[in-house]
Amino acid sequence: MSEARESIGSKIIVGIVIAVVASTIGYFISYLDARRKDQITYVNSQVERLYGPLFSLIQANNIAWNHFQQGYWPHRQQYFQAGVTLSSDDIELWRRWMRNVFQPINIKMEDAIVNNAQLLVGEKMPPMFLQFISHSEAYKAVIAKWKEGSLANSEEFSARANVSPVSFPAQPDFTDCIVAQYHRLKSIQQKLQEQFVGWFTSLTEEPVKECRARKS
């Protein structure tokens, strides 16, 4: 009788242990999967609202710039280059491309950064992004002073009257930063989509090396 009671007691204890272990494992799996889904939602927002648009726009900007440069001034390093005398047609050409091609792209990129700053990777905005925003904002002031047929004044032919006082971020560094960060997020996004792998995948708040401030 005593042995039977001990056997029943042992079975009860084993049953309780199994139930506790199963419950703990179930809770742990539920926690990992909920965490994975939260991370998917966040990284999807990073890709769709910030780095995806920047990835497309910076490449479109580069293609347009190369076409502009190769098509109209292939033998110069800069449009407003020392020793080069520009005509009124040259100035109108520059302004037409800035108004209708490059500044609209600048504004779209600036809006993506400013309106989704909370989705940036890292605790601080990359210095290149801050410089780009300043470049775009300063160009608005330059463009606002342009008027059709206002080239009678020699000052209108200068770089100062036609170019943002804040330079575009250094290339190819700026493009490399955006492209590298986009590809890292896409890689993380893919891993998170795989349930088991995604359980043990974590988002990082460390930006890619291409986006970090360079030491002088």
mmCIF file of C-alpha atoms in Angstrom:
data_model
loop_
_atom_site.group_PDB
_atom_site.id
_atom_site.type_symbol
_atom_site.label_atom_id
_atom_site.label_comp_id
_atom_site.label_asym_id
_atom_site.label_seq_id
_atom_site.Cartn_x
_atom_site.Cartn_y
_atom_site.Cartn_z
ATOM 1 C CA MET A 1 0.000 0.000 0.000
ATOM 2 C CA SER A 2 2.831 2.324 0.892
ATOM 3 C CA GLU A 3 4.618 1.557 -2.370
ATOM 4 C CA ALA A 4 1.413 2.310 -4.329
ATOM 5 C CA ARG A 5 1.044 5.649 -2.583
ATOM 6 C CA GLU A 6 4.672 6.503 -3.309
ATOM 7 C CA SER A 7 4.162 5.578 -6.968
ATOM 8 C CA ILE A 8 1.068 7.792 -7.229
ATOM 9 C CA GLY A 9 2.909 10.632 -5.467
ATOM 10 C CA SER A 10 5.833 10.302 -7.839
ATOM 11 C CA LYS A 11 3.531 10.392 -10.841
ATOM 12 C CA ILE A 12 1.827 13.519 -9.502
ATOM 13 C CA ILE A 13 5.173 15.239 -8.951
ATOM 14 C CA VAL A 14 6.389 14.228 -12.413
ATOM 15 C CA GLY A 15 3.105 15.488 -13.897
ATOM 16 C CA ILE A 16 3.460 18.819 -12.111
ATOM 17 C CA VAL A 17 7.088 19.196 -13.232
ATOM 18 C CA ILE A 18 6.153 18.406 -16.848
ATOM 19 C CA ALA A 19 3.277 20.901 -16.719
ATOM 20 C CA VAL A 20 5.514 23.624 -15.250
ATOM 21 C CA VAL A 21 8.248 22.971 -17.822
ATOM 22 C CA ALA A 22 5.744 22.919 -20.692
ATOM 23 C CA SER A 23 4.150 26.136 -19.435
ATOM 24 C CA THR A 24 7.558 27.818 -19.091
ATOM 25 C CA ILE A 25 8.618 26.756 -22.588
ATOM 26 C CA GLY A 26 5.284 27.890 -23.992
ATOM 27 C CA TYR A 27 5.627 31.268 -22.274
ATOM 28 C CA PHE A 28 9.202 31.655 -23.516
ATOM 29 C CA ILE A 29 8.190 30.810 -27.108
ATOM 30 C CA SER A 30 5.239 33.210 -26.942
ATOM 31 C CA TYR A 31 7.538 35.941 -25.624
ATOM 32 C CA LEU A 32 10.104 35.363 -28.369
ATOM 33 C CA ASP A 33 7.461 35.350 -31.082
ATOM 34 C CA ALA A 34 5.771 38.515 -29.771
ATOM 35 C CA ARG A 35 9.179 40.192 -29.635
ATOM 36 C CA ARG A 36 9.917 39.028 -33.177
ATOM 37 C CA LYS A 37 6.624 40.435 -34.463
ATOM 38 C CA ASP A 38 7.210 43.781 -32.724
ATOM 39 C CA GLN A 39 10.635 43.988 -34.333
ATOM 40 C CA ILE A 40 9.183 43.111 -37.747
ATOM 41 C CA THR A 41 6.692 45.970 -37.411
ATOM 42 C CA TYR A 42 9.461 48.405 -36.489
ATOM 43 C CA VAL A 43 11.965 47.376 -39.149
ATOM 44 C CA ASN A 44 9.196 47.395 -41.772
ATOM 45 C CA SER A 45 8.520 51.024 -40.853
ATOM 46 C CA GLN A 46 12.228 51.843 -41.089
ATOM 47 C CA VAL A 47 12.432 50.343 -44.575
ATOM 48 C CA GLU A 48 9.105 51.582 -45.944
ATOM 49 C CA ARG A 49 9.071 55.117 -44.552
ATOM 50 C CA LEU A 50 12.723 56.138 -44.265
ATOM 51 C CA TYR A 51 15.563 54.078 -45.681
ATOM 52 C CA GLY A 52 13.611 52.640 -48.614
ATOM 53 C CA PRO A 53 12.610 56.074 -49.980
ATOM 54 C CA LEU A 54 16.132 57.415 -49.346
ATOM 55 C CA PHE A 55 17.625 54.392 -51.117
ATOM 56 C CA SER A 56 15.505 55.028 -54.229
ATOM 57 C CA LEU A 57 15.827 58.806 -54.237
ATOM 58 C CA ILE A 58 19.613 59.019 -53.752
ATOM 59 C CA GLN A 59 20.157 56.649 -56.658
ATOM 60 C CA ALA A 60 17.705 58.571 -58.845
ATOM 61 C CA ASN A 61 19.544 61.767 -57.871
ATOM 62 C CA ASN A 62 22.908 60.252 -58.806
ATOM 63 C CA ILE A 63 21.649 59.041 -62.182
ATOM 64 C CA ALA A 64 20.130 62.446 -62.960
ATOM 65 C CA TRP A 65 23.296 64.257 -61.876
ATOM 66 C CA ASN A 66 25.507 62.021 -64.022
ATOM 67 C CA HIS A 67 23.221 62.592 -67.005
ATOM 68 C CA PHE A 68 23.269 66.354 -66.413
ATOM 69 C CA GLN A 69 27.042 66.435 -66.055
ATOM 70 C CA GLN A 70 27.861 64.126 -68.968
ATOM 71 C CA GLY A 71 25.238 65.662 -71.206
ATOM 72 C CA TYR A 72 26.003 69.352 -70.698
ATOM 73 C CA TRP A 73 29.439 69.861 -69.106
ATOM 74 C CA PRO A 74 31.470 66.647 -69.494
ATOM 75 C CA HIS A 75 34.854 68.370 -69.496
ATOM 76 C CA ARG A 76 34.513 70.201 -66.170
ATOM 77 C CA GLN A 77 34.731 69.045 -62.573
ATOM 78 C CA GLN A 78 32.302 71.728 -61.402
ATOM 79 C CA TYR A 79 29.590 73.668 -63.157
ATOM 80 C CA PHE A 80 30.706 76.964 -61.624
ATOM 81 C CA GLN A 81 34.409 76.413 -62.153
ATOM 82 C CA ALA A 82 37.100 79.056 -61.808
ATOM 83 C CA GLY A 83 38.212 80.360 -65.188
ATOM 84 C CA VAL A 84 35.024 79.265 -66.965
ATOM 85 C CA THR A 85 32.734 82.022 -68.253
ATOM 86 C CA LEU A 86 29.078 81.019 -68.249
ATOM 87 C CA SER A 87 26.434 82.432 -70.554
ATOM 88 C CA SER A 88 22.865 83.345 -69.657
ATOM 89 C CA ASP A 89 21.792 80.064 -71.280
ATOM 90 C CA ASP A 90 24.169 78.186 -68.959
ATOM 91 C CA ILE A 91 22.637 79.843 -65.905
ATOM 92 C CA GLU A 92 19.100 79.169 -67.095
ATOM 93 C CA LEU A 93 20.060 75.533 -67.721
ATOM 94 C CA TRP A 94 21.440 75.171 -64.190
ATOM 95 C CA ARG A 95 18.403 76.767 -62.639
ATOM 96 C CA ARG A 96 15.997 74.688 -64.700
ATOM 97 C CA TRP A 97 17.627 71.444 -63.564
ATOM 98 C CA MET A 98 17.778 72.609 -59.955
ATOM 99 C CA ARG A 99 14.150 73.756 -59.857
ATOM 100 C CA ASN A 100 12.678 70.752 -61.648
ATOM 101 C CA VAL A 101 14.976 67.821 -60.897
ATOM 102 C CA PHE A 102 17.441 68.117 -58.033
ATOM 103 C CA GLN A 103 15.645 70.319 -55.504
ATOM 104 C CA PRO A 104 12.396 68.317 -55.715
ATOM 105 C CA ILE A 105 14.444 65.183 -54.941
ATOM 106 C CA ASN A 106 16.212 67.041 -52.123
ATOM 107 C CA ILE A 107 12.883 68.021 -50.594
ATOM 108 C CA LYS A 108 11.512 64.463 -50.763
ATOM 109 C CA MET A 109 14.639 63.127 -49.065
ATOM 110 C CA GLU A 110 14.573 65.882 -46.460
ATOM 111 C CA ASP A 111 10.915 65.205 -45.681
ATOM 112 C CA ALA A 112 11.607 61.480 -45.302
ATOM 113 C CA ILE A 113 14.387 62.188 -42.791
ATOM 114 C CA VAL A 114 12.675 64.940 -40.803
ATOM 115 C CA ASN A 115 9.248 63.273 -40.650
ATOM 116 C CA ASN A 116 10.690 59.874 -39.674
ATOM 117 C CA ALA A 117 13.639 60.838 -37.494
ATOM 118 C CA GLN A 118 12.391 58.419 -34.822
ATOM 119 C CA LEU A 119 13.156 55.554 -37.220
ATOM 120 C CA LEU A 120 16.825 56.429 -37.691
ATOM 121 C CA VAL A 121 19.309 53.748 -36.693
ATOM 122 C CA GLY A 122 21.443 55.032 -33.829
ATOM 123 C CA GLU A 123 20.960 57.482 -31.001
ATOM 124 C CA LYS A 124 22.052 60.476 -33.068
ATOM 125 C CA MET A 125 21.289 61.646 -36.577
ATOM 126 C CA PRO A 126 24.281 60.975 -38.838
ATOM 127 C CA PRO A 127 26.256 64.193 -39.492
ATOM 128 C CA MET A 128 25.818 63.621 -43.236
ATOM 129 C CA PHE A 129 22.033 63.722 -42.797
ATOM 130 C CA LEU A 130 22.234 66.974 -40.855
ATOM 131 C CA GLN A 131 24.430 68.478 -43.560
ATOM 132 C CA PHE A 132 22.014 67.318 -46.249
ATOM 133 C CA ILE A 133 19.031 68.921 -44.482
ATOM 134 C CA SER A 134 20.982 72.174 -44.152
ATOM 135 C CA HIS A 135 21.949 71.963 -47.838
ATOM 136 C CA SER A 136 18.333 71.514 -48.918
ATOM 137 C CA GLU A 137 17.012 74.269 -46.652
ATOM 138 C CA ALA A 138 19.687 76.733 -47.792
ATOM 139 C CA TYR A 139 18.867 75.992 -51.431
ATOM 140 C CA LYS A 140 15.287 77.108 -50.808
ATOM 141 C CA ALA A 141 16.580 80.586 -49.977
ATOM 142 C CA VAL A 142 18.802 80.653 -53.075
ATOM 143 C CA ILE A 143 16.025 79.506 -55.406
ATOM 144 C CA ALA A 144 13.557 81.978 -53.880
ATOM 145 C CA LYS A 145 15.733 84.828 -55.199
ATOM 146 C CA TRP A 146 15.711 83.570 -58.779
ATOM 147 C CA LYS A 147 13.419 85.352 -61.186
ATOM 148 C CA GLU A 148 12.772 84.649 -64.829
ATOM 149 C CA GLY A 149 14.826 86.962 -67.040
ATOM 150 C CA SER A 150 16.784 88.439 -64.113
ATOM 151 C CA LEU A 151 20.263 87.882 -65.562
ATOM 152 C CA ALA A 152 21.109 91.504 -66.347
ATOM 153 C CA ASN A 153 23.127 91.728 -63.117
ATOM 154 C CA SER A 154 26.577 90.095 -63.302
ATOM 155 C CA GLU A 155 26.115 88.787 -59.753
ATOM 156 C CA GLU A 156 23.424 86.441 -61.104
ATOM 157 C CA PHE A 157 26.159 84.521 -62.946
ATOM 158 C CA SER A 158 28.112 83.702 -59.773
ATOM 159 C CA ALA A 159 28.099 80.457 -57.832
ATOM 160 C CA ARG A 160 26.923 82.386 -54.768
ATOM 161 C CA ALA A 161 23.693 83.341 -56.547
ATOM 162 C CA ASN A 162 23.049 79.828 -57.846
ATOM 163 C CA VAL A 163 24.414 77.252 -55.417
ATOM 164 C CA SER A 164 23.481 76.411 -51.837
ATOM 165 C CA PRO A 165 26.003 77.880 -49.363
ATOM 166 C CA VAL A 166 25.908 74.507 -47.575
ATOM 167 C CA SER A 167 27.497 71.861 -49.758
ATOM 168 C CA PHE A 168 25.873 68.532 -50.569
ATOM 169 C CA PRO A 169 27.352 65.778 -48.337
ATOM 170 C CA ALA A 170 30.548 64.264 -49.698
ATOM 171 C CA GLN A 171 30.056 61.613 -52.320
ATOM 172 C CA PRO A 172 30.169 58.661 -52.568
ATOM 173 C CA ASP A 173 30.086 58.662 -48.733
ATOM 174 C CA PHE A 174 26.490 59.878 -48.499
ATOM 175 C CA THR A 175 25.203 57.339 -51.005
ATOM 176 C CA ASP A 176 27.248 54.555 -49.379
ATOM 177 C CA CYS A 177 25.729 55.370 -45.976
ATOM 178 C CA ILE A 178 22.149 55.135 -47.237
ATOM 179 C CA VAL A 179 22.714 52.047 -49.403
ATOM 180 C CA ALA A 180 24.616 50.126 -46.696
ATOM 181 C CA GLN A 181 22.028 50.933 -43.997
ATOM 182 C CA TYR A 182 19.180 49.953 -46.298
ATOM 183 C CA HIS A 183 20.770 46.595 -47.131
ATOM 184 C CA ARG A 184 21.468 45.839 -43.466
ATOM 185 C CA LEU A 185 17.840 46.513 -42.560
ATOM 186 C CA LYS A 186 16.633 44.355 -45.455
ATOM 187 C CA SER A 187 18.866 41.532 -44.184
ATOM 188 C CA ILE A 188 17.476 41.867 -40.649
ATOM 189 C CA GLN A 189 13.948 42.054 -42.059
ATOM 190 C CA GLN A 190 14.462 38.771 -43.917
ATOM 191 C CA LYS A 191 15.834 37.014 -40.832
ATOM 192 C CA LEU A 192 12.916 38.205 -38.712
ATOM 193 C CA GLN A 193 10.470 36.747 -41.216
ATOM 194 C CA GLU A 194 11.877 33.262 -40.483
ATOM 195 C CA GLN A 195 10.236 32.232 -37.232
ATOM 196 C CA PHE A 196 13.003 30.242 -35.514
ATOM 197 C CA VAL A 197 15.836 32.450 -36.786
ATOM 198 C CA GLY A 198 13.753 35.538 -36.000
ATOM 199 C CA TRP A 199 13.388 34.537 -32.362
ATOM 200 C CA PHE A 200 17.110 35.070 -31.873
ATOM 201 C CA THR A 201 17.551 38.072 -34.180
ATOM 202 C CA SER A 202 17.784 41.499 -32.594
ATOM 203 C CA LEU A 203 17.620 44.969 -34.070
ATOM 204 C CA THR A 204 20.751 47.006 -33.591
ATOM 205 C CA GLU A 205 20.978 50.670 -32.658
ATOM 206 C CA GLU A 206 24.492 50.859 -34.051
ATOM 207 C CA PRO A 207 24.557 52.428 -37.524
ATOM 208 C CA VAL A 208 26.630 50.889 -40.287
ATOM 209 C CA LYS A 209 30.232 52.095 -40.432
ATOM 210 C CA GLU A 210 29.481 54.051 -43.627
ATOM 211 C CA CYS A 211 27.149 56.345 -41.639
ATOM 212 C CA ARG A 212 29.454 57.011 -38.707
ATOM 213 C CA ALA A 213 31.311 60.285 -38.362
ATOM 214 C CA ARG A 214 34.806 60.027 -39.747
ATOM 215 C CA LYS A 215 37.631 60.915 -37.405
ATOM 216 C CA SER A 216 39.866 63.695 -38.660
#
